[in-house]
PDB file of C-alpha atoms in Angstrom:
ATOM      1  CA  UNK A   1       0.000   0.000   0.000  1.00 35.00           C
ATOM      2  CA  UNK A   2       1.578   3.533  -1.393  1.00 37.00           C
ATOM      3  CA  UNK A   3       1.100   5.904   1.534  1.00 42.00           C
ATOM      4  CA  UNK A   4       2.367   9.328   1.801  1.00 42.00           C
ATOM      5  CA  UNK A   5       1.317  12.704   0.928  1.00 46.00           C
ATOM      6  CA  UNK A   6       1.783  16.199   1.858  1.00 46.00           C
ATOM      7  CA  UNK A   7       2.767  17.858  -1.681  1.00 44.00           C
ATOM      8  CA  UNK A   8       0.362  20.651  -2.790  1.00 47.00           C
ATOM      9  CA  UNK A   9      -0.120  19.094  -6.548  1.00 47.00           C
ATOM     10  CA  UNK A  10      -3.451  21.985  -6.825  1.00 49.00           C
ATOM     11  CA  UNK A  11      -2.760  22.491 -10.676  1.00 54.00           C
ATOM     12  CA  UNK A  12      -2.947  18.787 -11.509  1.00 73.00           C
ATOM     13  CA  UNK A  13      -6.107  18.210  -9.395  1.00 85.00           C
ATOM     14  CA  UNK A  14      -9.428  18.428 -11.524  1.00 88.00           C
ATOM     15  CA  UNK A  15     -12.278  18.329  -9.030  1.00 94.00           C
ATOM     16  CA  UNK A  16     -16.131  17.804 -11.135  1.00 95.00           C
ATOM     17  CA  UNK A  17     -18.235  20.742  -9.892  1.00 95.00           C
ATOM     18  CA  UNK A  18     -20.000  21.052  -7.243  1.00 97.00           C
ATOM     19  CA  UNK A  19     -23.815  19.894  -7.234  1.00 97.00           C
ATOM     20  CA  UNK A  20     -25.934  22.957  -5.435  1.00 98.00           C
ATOM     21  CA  UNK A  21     -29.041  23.095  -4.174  1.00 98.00           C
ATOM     22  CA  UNK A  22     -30.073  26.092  -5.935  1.00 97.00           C
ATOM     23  CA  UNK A  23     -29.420  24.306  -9.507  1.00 97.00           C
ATOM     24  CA  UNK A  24     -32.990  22.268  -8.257  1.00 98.00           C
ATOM     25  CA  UNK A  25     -34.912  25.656  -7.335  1.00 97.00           C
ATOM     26  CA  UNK A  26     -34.227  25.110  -4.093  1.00 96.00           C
ATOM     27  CA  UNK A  27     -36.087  22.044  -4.039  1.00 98.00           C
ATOM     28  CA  UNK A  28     -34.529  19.414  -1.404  1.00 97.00           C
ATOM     29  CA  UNK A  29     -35.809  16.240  -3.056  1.00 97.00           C
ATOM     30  CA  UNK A  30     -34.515  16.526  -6.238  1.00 98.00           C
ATOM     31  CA  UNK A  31     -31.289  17.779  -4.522  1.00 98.00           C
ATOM     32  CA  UNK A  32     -31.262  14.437  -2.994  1.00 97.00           C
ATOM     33  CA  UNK A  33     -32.096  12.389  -5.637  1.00 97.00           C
ATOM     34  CA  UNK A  34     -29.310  13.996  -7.675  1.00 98.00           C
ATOM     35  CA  UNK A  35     -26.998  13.282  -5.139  1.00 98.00           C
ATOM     36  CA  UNK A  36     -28.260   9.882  -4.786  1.00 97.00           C
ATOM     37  CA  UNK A  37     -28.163   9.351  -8.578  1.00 98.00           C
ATOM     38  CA  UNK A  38     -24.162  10.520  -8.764  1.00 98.00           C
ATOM     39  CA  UNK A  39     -23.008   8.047  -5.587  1.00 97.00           C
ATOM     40  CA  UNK A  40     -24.782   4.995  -7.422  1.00 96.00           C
ATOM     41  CA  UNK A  41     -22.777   5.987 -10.440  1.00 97.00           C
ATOM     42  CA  UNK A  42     -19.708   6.244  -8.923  1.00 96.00           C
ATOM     43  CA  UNK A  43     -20.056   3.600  -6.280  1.00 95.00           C
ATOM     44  CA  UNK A  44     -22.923   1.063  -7.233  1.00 94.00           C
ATOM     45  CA  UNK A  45     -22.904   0.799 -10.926  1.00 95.00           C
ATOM     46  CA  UNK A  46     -18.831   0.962 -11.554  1.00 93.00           C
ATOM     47  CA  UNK A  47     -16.488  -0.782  -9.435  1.00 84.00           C
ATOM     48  CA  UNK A  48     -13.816   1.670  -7.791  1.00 90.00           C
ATOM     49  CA  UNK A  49     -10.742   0.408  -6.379  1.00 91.00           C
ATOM     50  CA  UNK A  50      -8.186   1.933  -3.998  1.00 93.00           C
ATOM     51  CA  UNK A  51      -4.322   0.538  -4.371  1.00 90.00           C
ATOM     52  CA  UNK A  52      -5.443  -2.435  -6.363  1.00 90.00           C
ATOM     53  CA  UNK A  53      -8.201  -3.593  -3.575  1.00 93.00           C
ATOM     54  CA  UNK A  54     -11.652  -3.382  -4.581  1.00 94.00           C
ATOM     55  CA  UNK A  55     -14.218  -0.996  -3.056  1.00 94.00           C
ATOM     56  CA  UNK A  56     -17.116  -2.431  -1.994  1.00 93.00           C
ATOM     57  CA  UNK A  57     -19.998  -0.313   0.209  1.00 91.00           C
ATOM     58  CA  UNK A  58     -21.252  -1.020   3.484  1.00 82.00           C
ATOM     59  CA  UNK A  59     -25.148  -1.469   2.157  1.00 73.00           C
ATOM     60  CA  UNK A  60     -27.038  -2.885   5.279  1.00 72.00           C
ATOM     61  CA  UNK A  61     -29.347  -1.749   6.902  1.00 74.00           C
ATOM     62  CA  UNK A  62     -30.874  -0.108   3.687  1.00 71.00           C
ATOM     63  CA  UNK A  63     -32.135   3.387   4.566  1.00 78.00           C
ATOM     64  CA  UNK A  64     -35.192   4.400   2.354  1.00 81.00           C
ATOM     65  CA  UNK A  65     -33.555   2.034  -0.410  1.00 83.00           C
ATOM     66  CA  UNK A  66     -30.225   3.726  -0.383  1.00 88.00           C
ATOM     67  CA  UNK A  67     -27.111   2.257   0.861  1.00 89.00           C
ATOM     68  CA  UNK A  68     -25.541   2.680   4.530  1.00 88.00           C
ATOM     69  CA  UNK A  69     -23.037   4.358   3.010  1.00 91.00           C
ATOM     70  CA  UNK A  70     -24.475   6.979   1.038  1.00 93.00           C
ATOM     71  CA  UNK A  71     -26.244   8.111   4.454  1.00 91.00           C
ATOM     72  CA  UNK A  72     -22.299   7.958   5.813  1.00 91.00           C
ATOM     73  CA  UNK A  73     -21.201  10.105   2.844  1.00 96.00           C
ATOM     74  CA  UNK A  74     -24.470  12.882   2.592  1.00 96.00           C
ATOM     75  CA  UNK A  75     -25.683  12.926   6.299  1.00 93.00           C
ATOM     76  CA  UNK A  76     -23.790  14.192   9.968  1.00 92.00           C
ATOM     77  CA  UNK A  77     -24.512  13.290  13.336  1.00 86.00           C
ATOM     78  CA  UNK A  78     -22.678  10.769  15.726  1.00 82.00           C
ATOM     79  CA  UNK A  79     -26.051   9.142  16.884  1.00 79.00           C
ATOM     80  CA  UNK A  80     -26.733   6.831  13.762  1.00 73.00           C
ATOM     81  CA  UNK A  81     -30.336   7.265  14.117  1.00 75.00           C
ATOM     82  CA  UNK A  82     -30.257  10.849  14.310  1.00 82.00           C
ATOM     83  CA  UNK A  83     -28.024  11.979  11.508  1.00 86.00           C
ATOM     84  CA  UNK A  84     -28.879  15.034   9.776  1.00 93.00           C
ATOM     85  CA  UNK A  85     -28.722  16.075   5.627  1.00 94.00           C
ATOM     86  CA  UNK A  86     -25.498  17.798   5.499  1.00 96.00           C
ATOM     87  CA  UNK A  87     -25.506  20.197   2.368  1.00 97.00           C
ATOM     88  CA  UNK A  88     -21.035  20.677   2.103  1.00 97.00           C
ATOM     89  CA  UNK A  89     -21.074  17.084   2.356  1.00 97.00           C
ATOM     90  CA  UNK A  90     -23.952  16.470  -0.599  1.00 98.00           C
ATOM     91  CA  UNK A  91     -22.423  19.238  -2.592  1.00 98.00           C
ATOM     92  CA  UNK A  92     -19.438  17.486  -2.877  1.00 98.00           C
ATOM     93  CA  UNK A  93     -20.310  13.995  -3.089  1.00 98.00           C
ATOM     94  CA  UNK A  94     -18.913  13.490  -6.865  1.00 98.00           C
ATOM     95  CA  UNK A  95     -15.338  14.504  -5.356  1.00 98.00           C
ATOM     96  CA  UNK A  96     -15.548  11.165  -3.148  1.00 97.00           C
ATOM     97  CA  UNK A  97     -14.366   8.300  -6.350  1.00 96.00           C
ATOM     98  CA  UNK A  98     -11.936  10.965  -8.043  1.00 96.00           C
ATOM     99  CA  UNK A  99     -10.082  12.005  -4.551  1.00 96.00           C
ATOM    100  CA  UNK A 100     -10.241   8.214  -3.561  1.00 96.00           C
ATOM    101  CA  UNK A 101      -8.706   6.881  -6.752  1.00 94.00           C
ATOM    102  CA  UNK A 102      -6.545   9.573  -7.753  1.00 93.00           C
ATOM    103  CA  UNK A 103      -5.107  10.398  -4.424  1.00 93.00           C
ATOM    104  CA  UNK A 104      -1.654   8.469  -4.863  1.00 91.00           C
ATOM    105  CA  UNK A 105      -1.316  10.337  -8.176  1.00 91.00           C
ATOM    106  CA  UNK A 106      -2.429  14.329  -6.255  1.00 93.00           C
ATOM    107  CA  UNK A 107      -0.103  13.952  -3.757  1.00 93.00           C
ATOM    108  CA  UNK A 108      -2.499  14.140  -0.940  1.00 96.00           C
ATOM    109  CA  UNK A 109      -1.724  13.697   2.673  1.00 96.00           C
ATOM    110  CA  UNK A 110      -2.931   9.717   3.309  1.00 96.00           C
ATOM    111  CA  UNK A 111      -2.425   8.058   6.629  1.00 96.00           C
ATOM    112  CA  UNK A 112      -3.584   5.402   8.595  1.00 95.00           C
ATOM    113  CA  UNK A 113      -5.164   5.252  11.730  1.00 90.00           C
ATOM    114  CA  UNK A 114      -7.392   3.157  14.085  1.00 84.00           C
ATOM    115  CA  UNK A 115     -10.862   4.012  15.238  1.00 82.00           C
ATOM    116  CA  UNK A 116     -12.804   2.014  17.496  1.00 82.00           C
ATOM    117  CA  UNK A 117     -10.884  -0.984  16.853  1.00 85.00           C
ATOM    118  CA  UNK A 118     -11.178  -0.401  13.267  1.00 85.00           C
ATOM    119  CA  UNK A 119      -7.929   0.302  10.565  1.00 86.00           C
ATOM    120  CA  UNK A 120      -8.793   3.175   8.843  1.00 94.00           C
ATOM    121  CA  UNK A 121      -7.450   4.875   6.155  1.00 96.00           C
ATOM    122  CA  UNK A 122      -7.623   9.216   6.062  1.00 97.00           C
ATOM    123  CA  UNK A 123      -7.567  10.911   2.533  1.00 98.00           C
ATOM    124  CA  UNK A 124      -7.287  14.615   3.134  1.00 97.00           C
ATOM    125  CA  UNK A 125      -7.796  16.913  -0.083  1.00 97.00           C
ATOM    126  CA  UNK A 126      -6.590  20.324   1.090  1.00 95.00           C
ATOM    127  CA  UNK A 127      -7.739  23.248  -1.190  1.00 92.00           C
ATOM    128  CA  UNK A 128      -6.819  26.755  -1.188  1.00 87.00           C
ATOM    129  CA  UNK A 129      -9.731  28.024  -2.441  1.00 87.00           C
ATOM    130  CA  UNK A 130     -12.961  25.812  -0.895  1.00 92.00           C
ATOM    131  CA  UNK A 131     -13.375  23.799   2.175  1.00 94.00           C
ATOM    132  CA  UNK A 132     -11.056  20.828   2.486  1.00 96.00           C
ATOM    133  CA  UNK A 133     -12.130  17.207   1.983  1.00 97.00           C
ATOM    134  CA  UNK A 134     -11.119  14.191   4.028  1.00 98.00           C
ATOM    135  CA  UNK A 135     -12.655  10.236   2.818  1.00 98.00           C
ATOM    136  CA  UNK A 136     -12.376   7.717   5.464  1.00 97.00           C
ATOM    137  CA  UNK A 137     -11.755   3.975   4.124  1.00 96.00           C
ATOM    138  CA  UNK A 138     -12.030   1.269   6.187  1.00 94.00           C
ATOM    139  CA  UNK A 139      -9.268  -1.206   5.352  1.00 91.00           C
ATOM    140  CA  UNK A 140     -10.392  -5.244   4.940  1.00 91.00           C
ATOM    141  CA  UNK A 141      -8.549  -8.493   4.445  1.00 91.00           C
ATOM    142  CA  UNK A 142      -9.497  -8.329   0.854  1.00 93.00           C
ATOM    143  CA  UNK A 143     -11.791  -5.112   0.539  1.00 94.00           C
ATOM    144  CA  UNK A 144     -11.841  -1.557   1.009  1.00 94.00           C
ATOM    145  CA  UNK A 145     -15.055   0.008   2.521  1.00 94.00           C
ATOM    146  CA  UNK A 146     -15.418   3.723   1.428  1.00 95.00           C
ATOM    147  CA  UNK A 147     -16.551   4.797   5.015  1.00 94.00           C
ATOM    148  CA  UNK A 148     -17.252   8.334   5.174  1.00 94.00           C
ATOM    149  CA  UNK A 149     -16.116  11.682   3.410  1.00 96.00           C
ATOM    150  CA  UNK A 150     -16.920  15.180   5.052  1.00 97.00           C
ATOM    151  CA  UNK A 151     -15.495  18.530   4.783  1.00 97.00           C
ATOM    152  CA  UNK A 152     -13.121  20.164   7.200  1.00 96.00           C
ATOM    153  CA  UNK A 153     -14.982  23.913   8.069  1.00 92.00           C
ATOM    154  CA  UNK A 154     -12.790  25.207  10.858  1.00 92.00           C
ATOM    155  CA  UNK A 155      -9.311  25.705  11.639  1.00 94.00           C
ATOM    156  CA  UNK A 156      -9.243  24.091  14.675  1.00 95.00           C
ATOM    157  CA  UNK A 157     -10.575  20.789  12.153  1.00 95.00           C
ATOM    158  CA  UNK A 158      -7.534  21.300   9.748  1.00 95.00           C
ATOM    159  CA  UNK A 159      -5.332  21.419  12.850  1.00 95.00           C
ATOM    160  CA  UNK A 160      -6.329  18.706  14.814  1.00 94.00           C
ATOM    161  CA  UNK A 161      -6.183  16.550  11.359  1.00 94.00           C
ATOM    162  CA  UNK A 162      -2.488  17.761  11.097  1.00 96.00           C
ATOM    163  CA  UNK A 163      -1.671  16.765  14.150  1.00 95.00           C
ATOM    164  CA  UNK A 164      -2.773  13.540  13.360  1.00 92.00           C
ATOM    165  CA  UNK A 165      -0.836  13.640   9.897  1.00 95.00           C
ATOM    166  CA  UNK A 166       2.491  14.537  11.966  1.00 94.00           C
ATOM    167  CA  UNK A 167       2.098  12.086  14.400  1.00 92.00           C
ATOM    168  CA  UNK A 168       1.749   9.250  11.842  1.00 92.00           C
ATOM    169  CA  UNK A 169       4.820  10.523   9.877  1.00 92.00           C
ATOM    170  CA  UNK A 170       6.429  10.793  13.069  1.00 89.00           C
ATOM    171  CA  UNK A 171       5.819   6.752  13.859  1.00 84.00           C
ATOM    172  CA  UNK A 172       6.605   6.028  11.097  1.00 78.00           C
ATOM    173  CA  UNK A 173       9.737   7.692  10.604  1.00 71.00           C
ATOM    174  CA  UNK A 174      10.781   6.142  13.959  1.00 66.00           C
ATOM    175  CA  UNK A 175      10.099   2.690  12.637  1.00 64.00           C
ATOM    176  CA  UNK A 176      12.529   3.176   9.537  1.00 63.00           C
ATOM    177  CA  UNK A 177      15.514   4.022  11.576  1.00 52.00           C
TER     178      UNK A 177
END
């Protein structure tokens, strides 16, 4: 697995645009469904992979017919139950397959880490000019689970993500001396 990152590559990244709510009048549902409509593209109907490992999506329990994941990917909250539409996160959701499979190739910051007993892999897309990106993968035996992407809106976010960043290059670093 290629891990590394940290080199601003910005003129080689092509991010698709944005989806916004106002392109659907404002209307929420079609929003949604547009959302909806770009995840199954890029997640359901092609098969992704991430450093040769298939991507496969966490699809159980179904919510409203939609895969667990999508909710992971478009909603907020850390009571499952309760999670909330989050509009930065739906907005961006056709960044999640490019920034996933290009991210070797952008130079972007990738590191490892473990969350409640799980081995996770962070993707952080930093921009200068928009709110930066960070995809969660959960790393499998033989599978990658895209787990969730959201954006970074304060400083104190980017920081404590940093910190995080340094402290696996850090470890790492010690372990190759």
């Amino acid at each position: 697995m290629c891990l590394f990152g940290g080199v601003r590559m910005a003129e080689k990244i092509k991010l698709p645009n944005l989806i916004l709510l106002e392109t659907f009048k404002g209307i929420f549902q079609d929003f949604f469904e547009a959302v909806y409509k770009i995840f199954k593209r890029d997640f359901v109907d092609t098969k992704p992979v991430f450093n040769k490992k298939p991507l496969r999506l966490k699809s159980h329990p179904f919510i409203d017919g939609k895969e667990y994941t999508f909710y992971h990917f478009t909603h907020s909250g850390d009571i499952e139950n309760e999670r909330l539409p989050d509009i930065r996160r739906m907005e961006r959701i056709s960044w999640a397959k490019p920034v996933i499979e290009e991210c070797n190739n952008w130079g972007l910051k990738i590191w490892p880490q473990i969350r409640n007993g799980k081995d996770r892999l962070c993707i952080w897309l930093q921009l200068e000019n928009d709110l930066d990106y960070i995809v969660i993968l959960d790393v499998r035996t033989n599978y990658i689970l895209p787990w969730t992407a959201f954006v970074l809106e304060y400083e104190h976010e980017k920081r404590k993500k940093q910190k995080e960043y340094e402290a696996y290059l850090k470890n790492k670093n010690r372990l190759n001396n």
